[in-house]
Short mmCIF file of C-alpha atoms and ligand atoms in Angstrom, two decimals:
data_model
loop_
_atom_site.label_atom_id
_atom_site.label_comp_id
_atom_site.label_asym_id
_atom_site.label_seq_id
_atom_site.Cartn_x
_atom_site.Cartn_y
_atom_site.Cartn_z
CA MET A 1231 37.03 19.64 40.61
CA ARG A 1232 39.42 17.26 38.96
CA VAL A 1233 39.04 16.66 35.23
CA THR A 1234 38.50 12.93 35.68
CA THR A 1235 35.75 13.56 38.23
CA ALA A 1236 34.11 16.01 35.87
CA PHE A 1237 34.19 13.47 33.07
CA ASN A 1238 32.86 10.74 35.34
CA ARG A 1239 29.80 12.87 35.98
CA MET A 1240 29.45 14.11 32.43
CA LEU A 1241 29.67 10.76 30.66
CA GLY A 1242 27.84 8.69 33.22
CA LEU A 1243 29.20 5.46 31.75
CA PRO A 1244 27.75 2.51 33.65
CA GLY A 1245 30.23 0.14 35.25
CA ALA A 1246 33.30 2.27 34.61
CA TRP A 1247 35.37 5.03 36.12
CA VAL A 1248 37.48 7.60 34.29
CA ARG A 1249 41.22 7.27 34.70
CA GLU A 1250 42.52 9.80 32.24
CA VAL A 1251 41.37 12.46 29.81
CA ALA A 1252 43.40 13.66 26.84
CA PHE A 1253 42.52 16.27 24.28
CA GLY A 1254 43.51 15.30 20.75
CA GLU A 1255 43.04 17.44 17.67
CA GLN A 1256 39.98 15.59 16.47
CA ALA A 1257 38.67 14.05 19.65
CA VAL A 1258 38.63 13.88 23.41
CA ILE A 1259 40.07 10.55 24.45
CA VAL A 1260 38.72 9.26 27.73
CA THR A 1261 40.47 6.27 29.22
CA VAL A 1262 38.19 4.34 31.54
CA VAL A 1263 38.56 1.33 33.79
CA LEU A 1264 35.97 -1.43 33.87
CA ARG A 1265 34.66 -2.15 37.38
CA VAL A 1266 33.79 -5.83 36.78
CA LYS A 1267 36.28 -8.21 38.38
CA LYS A 1268 35.46 -11.47 36.61
CA PRO A 1269 35.17 -11.35 32.81
CA VAL A 1270 31.94 -12.32 31.02
CA CYS A 1271 31.67 -13.32 27.33
CA SER A 1272 30.19 -10.43 25.34
CA GLY A 1273 28.62 -12.90 22.91
CA CYS A 1274 26.69 -15.21 25.19
CA GLY A 1275 27.24 -14.12 28.77
CA ALA A 1276 29.29 -17.21 29.72
CA ARG A 1277 31.53 -16.88 32.78
CA GLY A 1278 34.70 -18.53 34.00
CA LEU A 1279 36.41 -18.36 30.60
CA LYS A 1280 40.10 -18.39 29.91
CA VAL A 1281 41.73 -14.99 29.47
CA LYS A 1282 43.97 -14.98 26.39
CA GLU A 1283 45.37 -11.47 26.43
CA HIS A 1284 44.65 -7.82 27.19
CA ARG A 1285 43.92 -5.23 24.55
CA ILE A 1286 42.77 -1.62 24.42
CA LYS A 1287 39.43 -1.23 22.71
CA PRO A 1288 38.02 2.12 21.56
CA TRP A 1289 34.39 3.20 21.23
CA ARG A 1290 32.91 6.31 19.77
CA HIS A 1291 30.70 8.04 22.33
CA LEU A 1292 28.30 11.01 22.05
CA ASP A 1293 30.07 14.17 20.90
CA LEU A 1294 31.22 16.63 23.55
CA GLY A 1295 30.35 19.99 22.12
CA GLY A 1296 32.06 20.09 18.78
CA LEU A 1297 34.55 17.36 19.61
CA ARG A 1298 34.22 13.68 19.04
CA CYS A 1299 34.55 11.60 22.15
CA ARG A 1300 36.49 8.38 22.17
CA ILE A 1301 36.29 6.00 25.09
CA GLU A 1302 39.20 3.64 25.55
CA CYS A 1303 39.41 0.74 27.93
CA ARG A 1304 41.84 -2.08 28.49
CA LEU A 1305 39.82 -5.26 28.13
CA ARG A 1306 40.41 -8.96 28.43
CA ARG A 1307 40.20 -11.09 25.29
CA LEU A 1308 38.58 -14.41 26.07
CA TYR A 1309 38.21 -17.73 24.40
CA CYS A 1310 34.57 -18.84 24.55
CA PRO A 1311 33.68 -22.35 23.30
CA GLY A 1312 30.42 -20.98 21.90
CA CYS A 1313 31.61 -17.66 20.44
CA GLY A 1314 35.30 -18.08 19.68
CA ASP A 1315 37.71 -15.24 20.42
CA VAL A 1316 35.80 -12.38 21.99
CA TYR A 1317 36.18 -9.31 24.16
CA GLU A 1318 34.71 -9.39 27.61
CA MET A 1319 31.32 -7.75 28.05
CA VAL A 1320 31.07 -4.05 28.94
CA PRO A 1321 27.86 -2.46 30.17
CA TRP A 1322 28.19 0.66 28.00
CA ALA A 1323 28.33 -0.99 24.57
CA ARG A 1324 26.74 -3.80 22.60
CA ALA A 1325 28.87 -6.81 21.67
CA GLY A 1326 31.07 -6.21 18.67
CA SER A 1327 30.14 -2.56 18.34
CA PRO A 1328 32.64 0.28 17.88
CA TYR A 1329 30.06 2.67 19.40
CA THR A 1330 28.68 3.08 22.89
CA ARG A 1331 25.10 2.15 23.64
CA ASP A 1332 24.21 5.84 24.11
CA PHE A 1333 25.62 6.71 20.70
CA GLU A 1334 23.75 3.85 19.04
CA ASP A 1335 20.47 4.56 20.80
CA LEU A 1336 20.58 8.21 19.82
CA SER A 1337 21.37 7.32 16.20
CA ALA A 1338 18.48 4.85 16.09
CA TRP A 1339 16.11 7.32 17.73
CA LEU A 1340 17.03 9.90 15.10
CA ALA A 1341 16.60 7.34 12.32
CA GLN A 1342 13.02 6.88 13.52
CA GLN A 1343 12.39 10.58 13.09
CA MET A 1344 14.29 11.66 10.03
CA ASN A 1345 15.93 10.89 6.75
CA GLN A 1346 19.06 8.76 7.03
CA THR A 1347 21.18 11.31 5.22
CA GLN A 1348 20.48 13.75 8.04
CA VAL A 1349 21.38 11.13 10.61
CA THR A 1350 24.75 10.53 8.95
CA LYS A 1351 25.45 14.28 8.98
CA LEU A 1352 24.31 14.92 12.52
CA MET A 1353 26.11 11.92 14.02
CA ARG A 1354 29.07 12.22 11.65
CA ILE A 1355 29.05 8.59 10.58
CA GLY A 1356 28.69 6.83 7.22
CA TRP A 1357 25.63 5.17 5.74
CA GLU A 1358 26.96 1.72 6.33
CA SER A 1359 27.62 2.48 9.98
CA VAL A 1360 24.04 3.69 10.44
CA GLY A 1361 22.82 0.43 8.91
CA LYS A 1362 24.91 -1.69 11.26
CA ILE A 1363 23.90 0.37 14.28
CA LEU A 1364 20.23 -0.10 13.42
CA GLU A 1365 20.68 -3.84 13.08
CA ARG A 1366 22.25 -4.04 16.55
CA VAL A 1367 19.70 -1.76 18.20
CA VAL A 1368 16.78 -3.61 16.66
CA ALA A 1369 18.17 -7.01 17.68
CA ASP A 1370 18.34 -5.59 21.20
CA TYR A 1371 14.91 -3.95 21.36
CA LEU A 1372 12.73 -6.19 19.19
CA ASP A 1373 10.08 -7.86 21.31
CA GLU A 1374 10.67 -11.61 21.20
CA GLY A 1375 7.08 -12.30 22.14
CA ARG A 1376 5.75 -10.55 19.06
CA LEU A 1377 5.23 -13.87 17.27
CA ASP A 1378 3.15 -15.36 20.11
CA GLY A 1379 -0.63 -15.41 19.88
CA LEU A 1380 -0.90 -13.90 16.42
CA ARG A 1381 -4.46 -14.30 15.14
CA PHE A 1382 -4.90 -12.19 12.05
CA ILE A 1383 -1.88 -11.40 9.95
CA GLY A 1384 -1.29 -9.69 6.64
CA VAL A 1385 1.51 -10.47 4.22
CA ASP A 1386 2.72 -7.91 1.76
CA GLU A 1387 5.65 -7.08 -0.44
CA VAL A 1388 7.61 -3.84 -0.41
CA SER A 1389 9.92 -2.89 -3.24
CA TYR A 1390 13.24 -1.19 -2.59
CA GLY A 1391 16.35 -0.08 -4.41
CA ALA A 1392 16.71 1.15 -7.95
CA ASP A 1393 16.65 -2.33 -9.40
CA HIS A 1394 13.32 -3.31 -7.84
CA LYS A 1395 14.25 -5.80 -5.23
CA PHE A 1396 11.56 -6.93 -2.81
CA LEU A 1397 10.96 -7.61 0.84
CA THR A 1398 8.15 -9.73 2.22
CA CYS A 1399 6.64 -8.19 5.35
CA VAL A 1400 4.27 -9.86 7.81
CA ALA A 1401 2.02 -7.57 9.84
CA ASN A 1402 -0.18 -8.20 12.85
CA HIS A 1403 -3.63 -6.88 11.93
CA GLU A 1404 -4.62 -6.41 15.55
CA THR A 1405 -1.73 -4.19 16.56
CA GLY A 1406 -0.86 -2.79 13.15
CA GLY A 1407 2.82 -3.58 13.66
CA ILE A 1408 5.19 -5.44 11.40
CA VAL A 1409 6.31 -8.63 13.12
CA TRP A 1410 8.61 -10.14 10.53
CA ALA A 1411 10.37 -9.30 7.27
CA THR A 1412 12.71 -10.98 4.85
CA GLU A 1413 14.17 -10.68 1.36
CA GLY A 1414 12.22 -11.83 -1.69
CA ARG A 1415 8.52 -12.11 -2.43
CA ASN A 1416 7.62 -15.66 -3.23
CA ALA A 1417 6.32 -18.76 -1.51
CA ALA A 1418 9.82 -19.53 -0.24
CA SER A 1419 10.09 -16.13 1.49
CA LEU A 1420 6.86 -16.72 3.39
CA LYS A 1421 7.76 -20.34 4.08
CA ALA A 1422 10.80 -19.06 5.99
CA PHE A 1423 8.40 -17.16 8.28
CA PHE A 1424 6.31 -20.25 9.04
CA ASP A 1425 9.42 -22.40 9.48
CA GLY A 1426 10.53 -20.08 12.26
CA LEU A 1427 7.28 -20.47 14.21
CA THR A 1428 6.56 -23.09 16.85
CA ASP A 1429 3.52 -25.37 16.38
CA GLU A 1430 1.74 -23.38 19.07
CA GLN A 1431 2.45 -20.08 17.31
CA LYS A 1432 1.20 -21.50 14.02
CA ALA A 1433 -1.95 -22.87 15.61
CA SER A 1434 -3.03 -19.47 16.91
CA ILE A 1435 -3.16 -17.94 13.40
CA LYS A 1436 -6.77 -17.83 12.24
CA ALA A 1437 -6.56 -15.85 9.02
CA ILE A 1438 -3.99 -14.38 6.70
CA SER A 1439 -4.57 -11.60 4.22
CA ILE A 1440 -2.44 -11.59 1.10
CA ASP A 1441 -2.20 -10.06 -2.32
CA MET A 1442 -4.13 -12.14 -4.83
CA SER A 1443 -1.44 -12.04 -7.47
CA ALA A 1444 1.55 -12.96 -5.35
CA GLY A 1445 2.74 -16.49 -4.84
CA TYR A 1446 2.10 -16.59 -1.09
CA GLU A 1447 -0.96 -18.84 -1.20
CA LYS A 1448 1.00 -22.05 -1.62
CA ALA A 1449 3.20 -21.38 1.40
CA ILE A 1450 0.12 -20.81 3.57
CA THR A 1451 -1.82 -23.90 2.52
CA GLU A 1452 1.27 -26.01 3.12
CA ALA A 1453 2.21 -24.56 6.51
CA ILE A 1454 -1.19 -23.90 8.11
CA PRO A 1455 -3.94 -25.50 6.03
CA ASP A 1456 -6.57 -24.54 8.60
CA ALA A 1457 -5.97 -20.79 8.37
CA GLU A 1458 -8.39 -18.82 6.30
CA ILE A 1459 -6.93 -16.93 3.36
CA ALA A 1460 -8.30 -13.46 2.75
CA PHE A 1461 -7.41 -11.31 -0.21
CA ASP A 1462 -6.27 -7.91 0.83
CA PRO A 1463 -8.89 -5.30 -0.19
CA PHE A 1464 -6.19 -2.77 -0.98
CA HIS A 1465 -4.85 -4.96 -3.76
CA VAL A 1466 -8.27 -5.93 -5.07
CA ILE A 1467 -9.14 -2.25 -5.38
CA GLN A 1468 -5.78 -1.60 -7.00
CA LEU A 1469 -6.59 -4.22 -9.64
CA GLY A 1470 -9.88 -2.39 -10.26
CA ALA A 1471 -7.99 0.87 -10.74
CA LYS A 1472 -5.62 -0.80 -13.17
CA ALA A 1473 -8.51 -2.25 -15.22
CA CYS A 1474 -10.21 1.16 -15.30
CA ASP A 1475 -7.04 2.84 -16.47
CA ARG A 1476 -6.47 0.14 -19.09
CA VAL A 1477 -9.91 0.92 -20.58
CA ARG A 1478 -8.95 4.60 -20.74
CA ARG A 1479 -5.65 3.83 -22.43
CA ASP A 1480 -7.34 1.55 -24.95
CA GLU A 1481 -9.74 4.39 -25.79
CA TYR A 1482 -6.81 6.76 -26.10
CA ASN A 1483 -5.11 4.43 -28.58
CA ARG A 1484 -8.36 3.95 -30.52
CA HIS A 1485 -8.84 7.69 -30.89
CA GLY A 1486 -5.54 8.53 -32.52
CA ARG A 1487 -3.67 9.22 -29.28
CA SER A 1488 -2.26 12.71 -28.90
CA SER A 1489 -2.57 13.45 -32.63
CA SER A 1490 -6.32 14.06 -32.29
CA SER A 1491 -8.10 16.46 -30.01
CA GLU A 1492 -10.25 13.60 -28.74
CA GLY A 1493 -7.16 11.55 -27.89
CA LYS A 1494 -5.73 14.48 -25.99
CA TRP A 1495 -8.98 14.90 -24.11
CA ILE A 1496 -9.02 11.22 -23.16
CA LYS A 1497 -5.49 11.50 -21.87
CA GLY A 1498 -6.63 14.19 -19.46
CA THR A 1499 -9.48 12.16 -17.96
CA ARG A 1500 -7.27 9.91 -15.85
CA TYR A 1501 -7.92 11.46 -12.44
CA SER A 1502 -11.60 12.02 -13.15
CA LEU A 1503 -11.94 8.28 -13.61
CA LEU A 1504 -9.68 7.07 -10.80
CA LYS A 1505 -9.96 9.59 -7.98
CA ASP A 1506 -12.72 9.43 -5.42
CA THR A 1507 -15.34 11.95 -6.58
CA THR A 1508 -15.43 13.57 -3.16
CA LYS A 1509 -11.76 14.42 -3.57
CA GLN A 1510 -11.86 15.69 -7.15
CA THR A 1511 -11.36 19.31 -8.14
CA THR A 1512 -14.13 21.14 -9.99
CA ARG A 1513 -12.21 20.75 -13.21
CA GLN A 1514 -11.89 17.03 -12.72
CA LEU A 1515 -15.60 16.73 -11.95
CA LEU A 1516 -16.49 18.69 -15.09
CA LYS A 1517 -14.32 16.35 -17.09
CA LEU A 1518 -16.09 13.41 -15.51
CA ALA A 1519 -19.42 14.92 -16.60
CA GLU A 1520 -18.05 15.08 -20.14
CA VAL A 1521 -17.06 11.41 -19.93
CA VAL A 1522 -20.59 10.52 -18.81
CA LEU A 1523 -22.01 12.31 -21.86
CA THR A 1524 -19.56 11.27 -24.54
CA ASN A 1525 -17.71 8.03 -23.81
CA LYS A 1526 -19.85 5.11 -22.67
CA ARG A 1527 -16.95 2.68 -22.33
CA MET A 1528 -14.96 4.90 -20.02
CA TYR A 1529 -18.05 5.78 -18.02
CA ARG A 1530 -18.80 2.07 -17.59
CA ALA A 1531 -15.21 1.47 -16.43
CA PHE A 1532 -15.60 4.34 -13.92
CA LEU A 1533 -18.80 2.82 -12.54
CA LEU A 1534 -17.37 -0.69 -12.34
CA TYR A 1535 -14.35 0.55 -10.45
CA GLY A 1536 -16.46 2.60 -8.08
CA GLU A 1537 -18.78 -0.32 -7.35
CA LEU A 1538 -15.81 -2.57 -6.61
CA ARG A 1539 -14.56 -0.08 -4.01
CA TYR A 1540 -18.05 0.19 -2.57
CA LEU A 1541 -18.06 -3.55 -1.89
CA TYR A 1542 -15.91 -2.88 1.16
CA LYS A 1543 -18.24 -0.25 2.54
CA VAL A 1544 -21.57 -2.11 2.49
CA PRO A 1545 -22.84 -4.11 5.51
CA LYS A 1546 -21.16 -7.52 5.67
CA HIS A 1547 -24.30 -9.55 4.95
CA GLU A 1548 -24.80 -7.72 1.66
CA ALA A 1549 -21.26 -8.26 0.41
CA ALA A 1550 -21.69 -11.74 -1.13
CA GLU A 1551 -24.74 -10.70 -3.12
CA ARG A 1552 -23.14 -7.46 -4.25
CA LEU A 1553 -19.96 -9.20 -5.32
CA GLU A 1554 -21.99 -11.71 -7.34
CA ALA A 1555 -23.83 -8.85 -9.04
CA TRP A 1556 -20.55 -7.05 -9.73
CA LEU A 1557 -19.01 -10.18 -11.23
CA SER A 1558 -21.83 -10.75 -13.68
CA TRP A 1559 -21.93 -7.05 -14.58
CA ALA A 1560 -18.17 -6.97 -15.17
CA SER A 1561 -18.22 -10.19 -17.23
CA ARG A 1562 -20.93 -8.75 -19.47
CA SER A 1563 -19.35 -5.29 -19.67
CA ARG A 1564 -17.62 -5.88 -23.03
CA LEU A 1565 -14.60 -4.17 -21.50
CA LYS A 1566 -11.75 -6.65 -21.81
CA PRO A 1567 -9.78 -5.55 -18.71
CA PHE A 1568 -12.89 -5.93 -16.52
CA VAL A 1569 -13.90 -9.25 -18.07
CA LYS A 1570 -10.45 -10.50 -17.22
CA LEU A 1571 -10.55 -9.05 -13.71
CA ALA A 1572 -13.96 -10.65 -13.10
CA ARG A 1573 -12.47 -14.01 -14.02
CA THR A 1574 -9.58 -13.51 -11.57
CA ILE A 1575 -11.84 -12.38 -8.74
CA ARG A 1576 -14.32 -15.19 -9.33
CA LYS A 1577 -11.51 -17.68 -8.95
CA HIS A 1578 -10.58 -16.09 -5.61
CA LYS A 1579 -14.09 -15.22 -4.47
CA ALA A 1580 -13.95 -16.99 -1.11
CA GLY A 1581 -10.81 -15.08 -0.18
CA VAL A 1582 -12.22 -11.73 -1.30
CA LEU A 1583 -15.32 -12.25 0.85
CA ALA A 1584 -13.26 -13.55 3.77
CA ALA A 1585 -11.55 -10.17 3.94
CA VAL A 1586 -14.93 -8.46 4.21
CA GLU A 1587 -16.24 -10.99 6.71
CA LEU A 1588 -13.19 -10.77 8.99
CA ASN A 1589 -12.98 -7.03 8.53
CA LEU A 1590 -9.29 -7.15 7.79
CA SER A 1591 -9.39 -3.45 7.21
CA ASN A 1592 -7.39 -2.20 4.31
CA GLY A 1593 -6.84 1.12 6.06
CA ARG A 1594 -4.27 -0.29 8.41
CA LEU A 1595 -2.44 -2.35 5.82
CA GLU A 1596 -2.48 0.52 3.39
CA ALA A 1597 -0.96 2.82 5.97
CA LEU A 1598 1.68 0.27 6.86
CA ASN A 1599 2.39 -0.32 3.23
CA SER A 1600 2.98 3.30 2.45
CA LYS A 1601 5.01 3.70 5.63
CA ALA A 1602 7.26 0.81 4.64
CA ARG A 1603 7.57 2.25 1.16
CA LEU A 1604 8.44 5.64 2.59
CA ILE A 1605 11.12 4.04 4.74
CA SER A 1606 12.64 2.23 1.79
CA HIS A 1607 12.70 5.61 0.03
CA ARG A 1608 14.18 7.44 2.96
CA ALA A 1609 16.75 4.70 3.32
CA TYR A 1610 17.67 4.58 -0.36
CA GLY A 1611 21.34 4.48 0.57
CA PHE A 1612 21.02 1.07 2.17
CA HIS A 1613 22.31 -1.52 -0.20
CA SER A 1614 21.82 -4.43 2.12
CA ALA A 1615 18.41 -5.87 2.78
CA ASP A 1616 19.33 -6.47 6.42
CA ALA A 1617 19.77 -2.75 7.10
CA LEU A 1618 16.44 -1.96 5.46
CA ILE A 1619 14.70 -4.73 7.39
CA ALA A 1620 16.17 -3.31 10.60
CA MET A 1621 14.81 0.10 9.61
CA ILE A 1622 11.36 -1.33 8.98
CA TYR A 1623 11.33 -3.04 12.38
CA LEU A 1624 12.60 0.14 13.97
CA CYS A 1625 9.72 2.22 12.58
CA CYS A 1626 6.89 -0.31 12.25
CA ALA A 1627 7.30 -2.80 15.08
CA GLY A 1628 6.45 -0.48 17.96
CA ILE A 1629 10.04 -0.18 19.19
CA GLN A 1630 10.48 2.60 21.74
CA ILE A 1631 14.00 3.78 22.29
CA ALA A 1632 14.85 5.58 25.49
CA LEU A 1633 17.05 8.56 24.79
CA PRO A 1634 20.35 8.67 26.68
CA HIS A 1635 20.29 10.75 29.88
CA ARG A 1636 16.52 11.31 29.82
ZN1 ZN B 1009 30.29 -16.75 24.36
#
């Protein structure tokens, strides 16, 4: 068998045939010829454009054994009124990419499974290249219809980078997928989401769950005043945990901190107060029993926090009454952090109950939240928000990448 024939079979590049194969020191260079007769703009697909010149363009393809594989092809440079100076379209690579589609798809598939550092090592490319590949693959695979017919959505922020930058993510409660993400975490970030929707898409949204403390509320009431606002249970519970821990820290400070044995003991009660009792170790439970016997303020904080969590487990019709009871208990608790929290929740009561009523389950959002956070961790090397957003779409928007040659 001739070498070119062998490479034709091995590479399986669509729309091309192999003319020549050369072995360099670092790479196998495969020169191919494009089968298409009439050139098509790689940017927009326009035909009948003026050919300006011919140039050889290289692409990195999947490695052949230990060797890198470079595809080279003589292409026509075109002038497109819409896209400017561009190469003609080739079926084996995305527009503007120095990699073949197979190479990019494999990289993106790996990025879904593993840490980015491993992807860079395995594929022998840099961080920045992975980021750009992901952006192209996501733009290609992301379902354009994902913004149609949304009914219940959740908006949340995800922090990334060492200097605490933020992304705003919009999730579809019914599918559990992230449908949109952008930089920032204020009303303007969310406004950009609504601005991108058609009137029909906006009209289908019935309810939106958000974090009580973030500035998203304004953007919602301005864009879709008819949508119901629900306050995400996950964040409400988190506020309860914070109040409970504040009470413990106040007690710690009051009891001479780590200089007294009591202060030291208080320091060690953290998990007994915050962790679900069914998940506590025997030691933690024993400590909790000590709290019950010796520190009324901390015990009260523990009970208040537990009751707040319980609000999301009772039958819907009991929720309003229970919340009312919790609010008056917390306001009278003489624990400053809970008095303050009761004031905040009272102000947002309708939204807290809406979340219970609509059953915008925190489980799903919580899972998505931690997944997005994990991704931003795994992708710590991404300095650009666009690459991270691509990564979040890739892993949380239900994108399924077909592996090359499978
Ligand atoms: Zn064009």
